Each structure stands twice: as C-alpha cells, then as structure tokens.
mmCIF file of C-alpha atoms and ligand atoms in Angstrom:
data_model
loop_
_atom_site.group_PDB
_atom_site.id
_atom_site.type_symbol
_atom_site.label_atom_id
_atom_site.label_comp_id
_atom_site.label_asym_id
_atom_site.label_seq_id
_atom_site.Cartn_x
_atom_site.Cartn_y
_atom_site.Cartn_z
ATOM 1 C CA MET A 13 -13.751 -7.371 2.307
ATOM 2 C CA THR A 14 -11.742 -9.148 -0.365
ATOM 3 C CA ASP A 15 -8.605 -11.204 0.271
ATOM 4 C CA ALA A 16 -6.397 -8.335 -0.923
ATOM 5 C CA GLN A 17 -7.870 -5.993 1.707
ATOM 6 C CA GLU A 18 -7.385 -8.371 4.625
ATOM 7 C CA SER A 19 -3.990 -9.862 3.964
ATOM 8 C CA ILE A 20 -1.857 -6.948 2.766
ATOM 9 C CA CYS A 21 0.223 -5.024 5.307
ATOM 10 C CA TYR A 22 2.274 -2.226 3.702
ATOM 11 C CA GLU A 23 4.833 -2.036 6.534
ATOM 12 C CA LYS A 24 5.457 -5.785 6.342
ATOM 13 C CA ALA A 25 6.065 -5.652 2.588
ATOM 14 C CA LEU A 26 8.574 -2.807 2.967
ATOM 15 C CA GLU A 27 10.353 -4.696 5.767
ATOM 16 C CA TYR A 28 10.588 -7.735 3.501
ATOM 17 C CA TRP A 29 12.164 -5.731 0.642
ATOM 18 C CA SER A 30 14.562 -3.936 3.001
ATOM 19 C CA GLU A 31 16.265 -7.312 3.611
ATOM 20 C CA ILE A 32 16.630 -8.193 -0.096
ATOM 21 C CA PRO A 33 19.920 -7.478 -1.892
ATOM 22 C CA ALA A 34 19.944 -4.857 -4.666
ATOM 23 C CA THR A 35 20.562 -7.331 -7.499
ATOM 24 C CA VAL A 36 18.466 -8.667 -10.401
ATOM 25 C CA ASP A 37 18.208 -11.995 -8.606
ATOM 26 C CA GLY A 38 17.062 -10.135 -5.474
ATOM 27 C CA VAL A 39 14.267 -8.133 -7.155
ATOM 28 C CA LEU A 40 13.111 -11.225 -9.050
ATOM 29 C CA GLY A 41 12.911 -13.394 -5.919
ATOM 30 C CA GLY A 42 15.678 -15.776 -7.012
ATOM 31 C CA PHE A 43 14.438 -15.905 -10.627
ATOM 32 C CA GLY A 44 17.064 -13.575 -12.073
ATOM 33 C CA PHE A 45 17.565 -16.055 -14.912
ATOM 34 C CA ILE A 46 14.152 -15.151 -16.406
ATOM 35 C CA SER A 47 15.031 -11.460 -16.765
ATOM 36 C CA ASP A 48 16.223 -11.631 -20.397
ATOM 37 C CA VAL A 49 13.142 -13.556 -21.584
ATOM 38 C CA ASP A 50 10.919 -11.189 -19.620
ATOM 39 C CA ILE A 51 12.498 -8.118 -21.217
ATOM 40 C CA GLN A 52 12.252 -9.696 -24.694
ATOM 41 C CA GLY A 53 8.510 -10.318 -24.225
ATOM 42 C CA SER A 54 8.028 -6.787 -22.900
ATOM 43 C CA ARG A 55 10.010 -5.288 -25.799
ATOM 44 C CA LEU A 56 7.761 -6.983 -28.384
ATOM 45 C CA PHE A 57 4.663 -5.838 -26.502
ATOM 46 C CA LEU A 58 5.942 -2.246 -26.158
ATOM 47 C CA GLN A 59 7.024 -2.063 -29.793
ATOM 48 C CA SER A 60 3.569 -3.189 -30.920
ATOM 49 C CA ILE A 61 2.038 -0.383 -28.826
ATOM 50 C CA LEU A 62 4.522 2.146 -30.236
ATOM 51 C CA SER A 63 3.584 1.209 -33.785
ATOM 52 C CA THR A 64 -0.203 1.639 -33.478
ATOM 53 C CA GLU A 65 -1.942 4.477 -35.304
ATOM 54 C CA ASN A 66 -2.724 6.360 -32.077
ATOM 55 C CA ARG A 67 0.659 5.597 -30.539
ATOM 56 C CA PRO A 68 1.924 7.463 -27.510
ATOM 57 C CA SER A 69 4.830 9.911 -27.770
ATOM 58 C CA THR A 70 8.191 8.674 -26.534
ATOM 59 C CA ASN A 71 9.226 11.674 -24.433
ATOM 60 C CA LEU A 72 8.619 10.521 -20.877
ATOM 61 C CA ALA A 73 7.927 7.128 -19.278
ATOM 62 C CA LEU A 74 7.379 6.169 -15.646
ATOM 63 C CA ASP A 75 8.682 2.900 -14.122
ATOM 64 C CA CYS A 76 6.570 2.060 -11.047
ATOM 65 C CA GLY A 77 7.861 -0.207 -8.267
ATOM 66 C CA ALA A 78 11.111 -0.055 -10.199
ATOM 67 C CA GLY A 79 13.362 -2.046 -7.865
ATOM 68 C CA ILE A 80 16.941 -1.430 -9.034
ATOM 69 C CA GLY A 81 15.788 -0.111 -12.433
ATOM 70 C CA ARG A 82 15.950 -3.363 -14.415
ATOM 71 C CA ILE A 83 13.006 -2.352 -16.652
ATOM 72 C CA SER A 84 14.201 1.256 -16.988
ATOM 73 C CA LYS A 85 17.643 0.105 -18.098
ATOM 74 C CA TYR A 86 16.767 -2.618 -20.584
ATOM 75 C CA LEU A 87 13.322 -1.594 -21.842
ATOM 76 C CA LEU A 88 12.258 2.000 -21.195
ATOM 77 C CA ILE A 89 15.501 3.984 -21.606
ATOM 78 C CA PRO A 90 16.132 2.490 -25.079
ATOM 79 C CA HIS A 91 12.658 3.667 -26.197
ATOM 80 C CA PHE A 92 12.031 6.956 -24.312
ATOM 81 C CA SER A 93 13.945 10.251 -24.048
ATOM 82 C CA LEU A 94 13.513 10.346 -20.275
ATOM 83 C CA VAL A 95 12.349 7.888 -17.598
ATOM 84 C CA ASP A 96 11.099 8.715 -14.085
ATOM 85 C CA VAL A 97 10.918 5.994 -11.444
ATOM 86 C CA VAL A 98 8.907 5.291 -8.289
ATOM 87 C CA GLU A 99 10.376 2.956 -5.673
ATOM 88 C CA PRO A 100 9.888 3.042 -1.882
ATOM 89 C CA ASP A 101 12.945 1.014 -0.834
ATOM 90 C CA GLU A 102 15.891 3.298 -0.046
ATOM 91 C CA LYS A 103 18.619 0.785 -0.925
ATOM 92 C CA PHE A 104 17.031 0.002 -4.307
ATOM 93 C CA ILE A 105 16.436 3.629 -5.256
ATOM 94 C CA ASN A 106 20.004 4.516 -4.287
ATOM 95 C CA THR A 107 21.262 1.756 -6.615
ATOM 96 C CA ILE A 108 19.316 2.780 -9.731
ATOM 97 C CA ARG A 109 21.705 5.391 -11.219
ATOM 98 C CA GLU A 110 24.718 3.130 -10.811
ATOM 99 C CA TYR A 111 22.835 0.080 -12.159
ATOM 100 C CA VAL A 112 21.617 1.989 -15.245
ATOM 101 C CA GLY A 113 25.219 3.090 -15.788
ATOM 102 C CA SER A 114 26.225 4.968 -18.936
ATOM 103 C CA ASN A 115 22.593 5.963 -19.742
ATOM 104 C CA ALA A 116 21.848 7.350 -16.277
ATOM 105 C CA ASP A 117 21.464 10.836 -17.804
ATOM 106 C CA LYS A 118 18.171 9.542 -19.256
ATOM 107 C CA LEU A 119 16.797 9.073 -15.743
ATOM 108 C CA GLY A 120 14.630 11.979 -14.620
ATOM 109 C CA ASN A 121 12.940 12.132 -11.213
ATOM 110 C CA LEU A 122 13.420 9.247 -8.781
ATOM 111 C CA TYR A 123 10.443 9.268 -6.400
ATOM 112 C CA LYS A 124 11.011 7.416 -3.108
ATOM 113 C CA VAL A 125 7.381 6.694 -2.268
ATOM 114 C CA SER A 126 4.882 3.829 -2.212
ATOM 115 C CA LEU A 127 2.371 3.637 -5.042
ATOM 116 C CA GLN A 128 -0.615 4.000 -2.693
ATOM 117 C CA GLU A 129 0.751 7.442 -1.727
ATOM 118 C CA PHE A 130 2.059 8.530 -5.128
ATOM 119 C CA ARG A 131 0.260 11.261 -7.070
ATOM 120 C CA PRO A 132 1.745 11.402 -10.579
ATOM 121 C CA GLU A 133 1.819 14.679 -12.500
ATOM 122 C CA LYS A 134 -0.074 14.732 -15.802
ATOM 123 C CA LYS A 135 2.815 14.298 -18.231
ATOM 124 C CA TYR A 136 3.498 10.612 -18.865
ATOM 125 C CA ASP A 137 3.424 8.961 -22.298
ATOM 126 C CA LEU A 138 3.704 5.504 -20.755
ATOM 127 C CA ILE A 139 3.406 4.167 -17.198
ATOM 128 C CA TRP A 140 4.915 0.687 -16.689
ATOM 129 C CA ASN A 141 3.745 -1.377 -13.675
ATOM 130 C CA GLN A 142 5.351 -4.777 -13.300
ATOM 131 C CA TRP A 143 5.364 -7.253 -10.443
ATOM 132 C CA VAL A 144 4.226 -4.568 -8.024
ATOM 133 C CA LEU A 145 0.414 -4.270 -8.090
ATOM 134 C CA GLY A 146 0.065 -7.351 -5.870
ATOM 135 C CA TYR A 147 1.380 -5.176 -3.027
ATOM 136 C CA LEU A 148 -1.665 -2.875 -3.211
ATOM 137 C CA LYS A 149 -5.003 -3.383 -1.471
ATOM 138 C CA ASP A 150 -7.937 -3.404 -3.931
ATOM 139 C CA GLU A 151 -9.195 0.062 -3.005
ATOM 140 C CA ASP A 152 -5.683 1.542 -3.289
ATOM 141 C CA LEU A 153 -5.084 -0.245 -6.585
ATOM 142 C CA LEU A 154 -8.286 1.267 -7.949
ATOM 143 C CA SER A 155 -7.397 4.798 -6.888
ATOM 144 C CA TYR A 156 -3.768 4.366 -8.014
ATOM 145 C CA LEU A 157 -4.888 3.280 -11.504
ATOM 146 C CA THR A 158 -7.289 6.217 -11.604
ATOM 147 C CA TYR A 159 -4.435 8.644 -10.776
ATOM 148 C CA CYS A 160 -2.300 6.986 -13.467
ATOM 149 C CA ARG A 161 -5.135 7.298 -15.999
ATOM 150 C CA ASP A 162 -5.402 11.027 -15.260
ATOM 151 C CA ALA A 163 -1.593 11.442 -15.478
ATOM 152 C CA LEU A 164 -1.345 10.320 -19.115
ATOM 153 C CA SER A 165 -0.415 12.692 -21.903
ATOM 154 C CA GLU A 166 -2.340 12.586 -25.196
ATOM 155 C CA ASN A 167 -2.435 8.982 -26.497
ATOM 156 C CA GLY A 168 -0.666 7.861 -23.297
ATOM 157 C CA VAL A 169 -0.796 4.194 -22.266
ATOM 158 C CA ILE A 170 -0.599 2.328 -18.945
ATOM 159 C CA ILE A 171 1.079 -1.085 -19.027
ATOM 160 C CA VAL A 172 0.383 -3.703 -16.378
ATOM 161 C CA LYS A 173 2.525 -6.854 -16.371
ATOM 162 C CA GLU A 174 1.603 -9.126 -13.478
ATOM 163 C CA ASN A 175 1.343 -12.714 -12.296
ATOM 164 C CA VAL A 176 -2.195 -14.098 -12.312
ATOM 165 C CA THR A 177 -3.553 -17.184 -10.569
ATOM 166 C CA SER A 178 -4.785 -20.258 -12.396
ATOM 167 C CA SER A 179 -7.220 -21.076 -9.561
ATOM 168 C CA GLY A 180 -9.518 -18.156 -10.396
ATOM 169 C CA LYS A 181 -9.051 -16.937 -6.813
ATOM 170 C CA THR A 182 -6.826 -14.346 -5.155
ATOM 171 C CA GLU A 183 -3.904 -16.106 -3.473
ATOM 172 C CA LYS A 184 -1.867 -14.520 -0.705
ATOM 173 C CA ASP A 185 1.817 -14.700 0.132
ATOM 174 C CA ASP A 186 2.505 -14.034 3.790
ATOM 175 C CA ALA A 187 6.277 -13.849 3.284
ATOM 176 C CA ASP A 188 6.204 -10.516 1.408
ATOM 177 C CA SER A 189 2.604 -9.547 2.264
ATOM 178 C CA SER A 190 1.390 -9.575 -1.336
ATOM 179 C CA VAL A 191 -1.465 -11.136 -3.271
ATOM 180 C CA THR A 192 -1.726 -12.688 -6.717
ATOM 181 C CA ARG A 193 -5.033 -11.898 -8.368
ATOM 182 C CA PRO A 194 -6.876 -13.885 -11.047
ATOM 183 C CA LEU A 195 -7.165 -12.390 -14.531
ATOM 184 C CA LYS A 196 -10.884 -11.632 -14.049
ATOM 185 C CA GLU A 197 -10.125 -9.538 -10.938
ATOM 186 C CA TYR A 198 -7.688 -7.336 -12.869
ATOM 187 C CA ILE A 199 -10.214 -6.935 -15.670
ATOM 188 C CA LYS A 200 -12.871 -5.907 -13.138
ATOM 189 C CA ILE A 201 -10.557 -3.331 -11.517
ATOM 190 C CA PHE A 202 -9.513 -1.909 -14.921
ATOM 191 C CA GLY A 203 -13.194 -1.447 -15.771
ATOM 192 C CA LYS A 204 -13.881 0.328 -12.468
ATOM 193 C CA ALA A 205 -10.880 2.606 -13.096
ATOM 194 C CA LYS A 206 -12.381 3.481 -16.497
ATOM 195 C CA LEU A 207 -9.508 1.900 -18.380
ATOM 196 C CA LYS A 208 -9.936 0.083 -21.668
ATOM 197 C CA ARG A 209 -7.686 -2.826 -22.700
ATOM 198 C CA ILE A 210 -6.260 -2.172 -26.156
ATOM 199 C CA LYS A 211 -3.911 -5.160 -26.055
ATOM 200 C CA GLN A 212 -3.492 -8.208 -23.831
ATOM 201 C CA CYS A 213 -0.854 -10.898 -24.124
ATOM 202 C CA LYS A 214 0.467 -13.832 -22.088
ATOM 203 C CA GLN A 215 4.246 -13.903 -21.600
ATOM 204 C CA THR A 216 5.719 -16.975 -23.298
ATOM 205 C CA ASN A 217 8.861 -19.022 -22.611
ATOM 206 C CA PHE A 218 8.771 -18.702 -18.865
ATOM 207 C CA PRO A 219 9.696 -21.825 -16.853
ATOM 208 C CA ASN A 220 6.956 -24.234 -15.755
ATOM 209 C CA GLY A 221 5.761 -24.026 -12.203
ATOM 210 C CA ILE A 222 5.514 -20.254 -11.900
ATOM 211 C CA TYR A 223 2.353 -18.173 -12.151
ATOM 212 C CA PRO A 224 1.184 -17.247 -15.663
ATOM 213 C CA VAL A 225 2.209 -13.661 -16.453
ATOM 214 C CA TYR A 226 -0.020 -11.309 -18.471
ATOM 215 C CA MET A 227 0.653 -7.956 -20.091
ATOM 216 C CA PHE A 228 -2.145 -5.439 -20.545
ATOM 217 C CA ALA A 229 -2.057 -2.118 -22.406
ATOM 218 C CA LEU A 230 -4.681 0.264 -21.038
ATOM 219 C CA ILE A 231 -6.013 3.627 -22.162
ATOM 220 C CA PRO A 232 -8.623 5.937 -20.623
ATOM 221 C CA ASN A 233 -12.156 4.858 -21.350
ATOM 222 C CA LEU A 234 -14.644 7.459 -20.380
ATOM 223 C CA ILE A 235 -17.443 4.935 -20.822
ATOM 224 C CA SER A 236 -16.496 2.094 -18.414
ATOM 225 C CA GLU A 237 -17.408 -1.577 -18.928
ATOM 226 C CA ALA A 238 -19.726 -1.233 -15.885
ATOM 227 C CA ASP A 239 -21.549 1.774 -17.441
ATOM 228 C CA LEU A 240 -21.860 -0.096 -20.701
ATOM 229 C CA ASN A 241 -23.445 -3.071 -18.939
ATOM 230 C CA ASN A 242 -25.848 -0.728 -17.157
ATOM 231 C CA ASP A 243 -26.730 0.984 -20.449
ATOM 232 C CA LEU A 244 -27.451 -2.401 -22.007
ATOM 233 C CA LYS A 245 -29.842 -3.257 -19.169
ATOM 234 C CA LEU A 246 -31.887 -0.050 -19.696
HETATM 235 C C1 SAM B 474 9.274 -8.083 -7.492
HETATM 236 S S1 SAM B 474 10.086 -6.497 -7.349
HETATM 237 C C2 SAM B 474 9.885 -5.936 -9.030
HETATM 238 C C3 SAM B 474 10.831 -4.822 -9.400
HETATM 239 C C4 SAM B 474 10.724 -4.345 -10.845
HETATM 240 N N1 SAM B 474 9.376 -3.963 -11.191
HETATM 241 C C5 SAM B 474 11.226 -5.407 -11.795
HETATM 242 O O1 SAM B 474 10.388 -6.077 -12.440
HETATM 243 O O2 SAM B 474 12.443 -5.579 -11.877
HETATM 244 C C6 SAM B 474 8.829 -5.588 -6.445
HETATM 245 C C7 SAM B 474 9.191 -4.138 -6.178
HETATM 246 O O3 SAM B 474 8.036 -3.481 -5.666
HETATM 247 C C8 SAM B 474 8.418 -2.620 -4.617
HETATM 248 N N2 SAM B 474 7.225 -2.384 -3.768
HETATM 249 C C9 SAM B 474 6.704 -3.167 -2.785
HETATM 250 N N3 SAM B 474 5.600 -2.599 -2.272
HETATM 251 C C10 SAM B 474 5.408 -1.437 -2.957
HETATM 252 C C11 SAM B 474 4.443 -0.387 -2.902
HETATM 253 N N4 SAM B 474 3.428 -0.429 -2.031
HETATM 254 N N5 SAM B 474 4.578 0.657 -3.739
HETATM 255 C C12 SAM B 474 5.594 0.706 -4.633
HETATM 256 N N6 SAM B 474 6.539 -0.248 -4.743
HETATM 257 C C13 SAM B 474 6.453 -1.306 -3.911
HETATM 258 C C14 SAM B 474 9.553 -3.353 -3.918
HETATM 259 O O4 SAM B 474 10.352 -2.462 -3.139
HETATM 260 C C15 SAM B 474 10.290 -3.954 -5.117
HETATM 261 O O5 SAM B 474 11.236 -3.057 -5.617
#
C-alpha cells in the first residue's frame, strides 16, 4: 500500500472542510492573497490550450472540488458558455451562486458529491481539477481520472493543477487528511489512466516556502506510457 492509501480518510477530510469559512482565504488555507497570481497563471495556461490546433470547444467546462467557485468565477466562466461544478461541502456549494454573482446564469449543474463517487456524463470540453486530487486515495484517483478521460467531448482536455513535493516522496497532512504527491507519482498515475500530457508548466510568482505547483494538460492516449514501454521491451 502506498502512503496515499493508508493516510487518507474521506470522512475526516469532509469534517475538516465543514469547519472552514466559505471565503477565498478559507478555501486557500489562509493563502487568499495568492489567488490573483494563481488565476493569472491558470489563465495563460488555459489560453495556450485554447489556441492549439486541436483545441477543445468552449461550450461546457467542469470545475472539480470547486470550493466556493473561485476558479469558475475568475477563470472558467469568462472562457466557457456554461460551467458545471462538483463540490461535496454543503456550505461551499450553497455559496457558489452568490459568490459568482452577476454571471451565475452561466453556472449549470452543481453536483454535491465527492470525486471518488462522481460519474461525469460524456459532454465536457474541459475538466479543471485544482488543489483537490490530494484528497483521493491512489486507486480512486486512477479511476476518477479514467472516468474524466471518458467524459471528454471531442478534443476535450483535463487540467490538473496541484502541489507537488520537492522530496520526491508522498507527504501526508493529518490536519485535513490529504497527501501531496511528487511529480513522478502524478506522471505515473496519468500514464496508468491512459492520459497523455500535452502541456506541463510550473506556476511562477508564488511565495517562497510553499509547495511547488504544477499545471498539466491531459488528453486521452489510447496507447499508454506503460504499453509503450512494454512494446519497446518486445
Ligand atoms: C483547497 S480547496 C480548493 C478549492 C478550489 N479548487 C480552489 O482552488 O479555489 C479543496 C476543496 O476540495 C474539496 N474536497 C475535499 N475532499 C474532496 C473530495 N474527496 N472530493 C471532492 N472535493 C473534495 C473541499 O471541500 C474544498 O472545497
């Protein structure tokens, strides 16, 4: 069993978030001041994806582990006709429409469910996962990414934006029952989920002393990295 299997307790994580206020500072663990820089980095990354030759359509995006809808409001709604969200915390999900404000008519379905139980319909042009995958056990992360892969529309893209460790090891946080994985662990899981990285970028201008943050753009890869390695061995 890996660290992420042993140390994650889904009930404990939900209990932790149930105590956190529905504010930007709350969802960013006291780092609300990095939100603007974060959104700027994400906007550049998203715009580069939306200007590729095989770019996704901009009809429908999905914001996963959305919190109060910070990413929907500042990043996804300005680029997509409609945005669905997934968020298990009742207080957060009940805040989203009000927080998004005058553009709330661009919110579609709000799913109150945890990602390990969510089964997305096949209709999404873009699925954004940020600061949430550390709450999933490895096996659930793998099946979740596989469901996301199969839920993409033509030319659809999955985005993962997550902290990674510098130690090369998975580090756990008992306070919110999460883990932070090293870059190589994410790359391994993407390969197993038959996802290909088409772009990868480190977020810049974040304060010192926090985990490095990476953005990945992923598309279905019917030949996985693992299969390729096996083929090479034959
Ligand atoms: C650090 S906040 C990030 C919120 C949002 N992605 C953002 O960047 O503003 C983590 C969010 O993940 C949610 N969360 C925790 N465990 C989850 C799970 N198993 N499935 C889906 N969401 C989860 C929490 O309720 C919280 O809203």
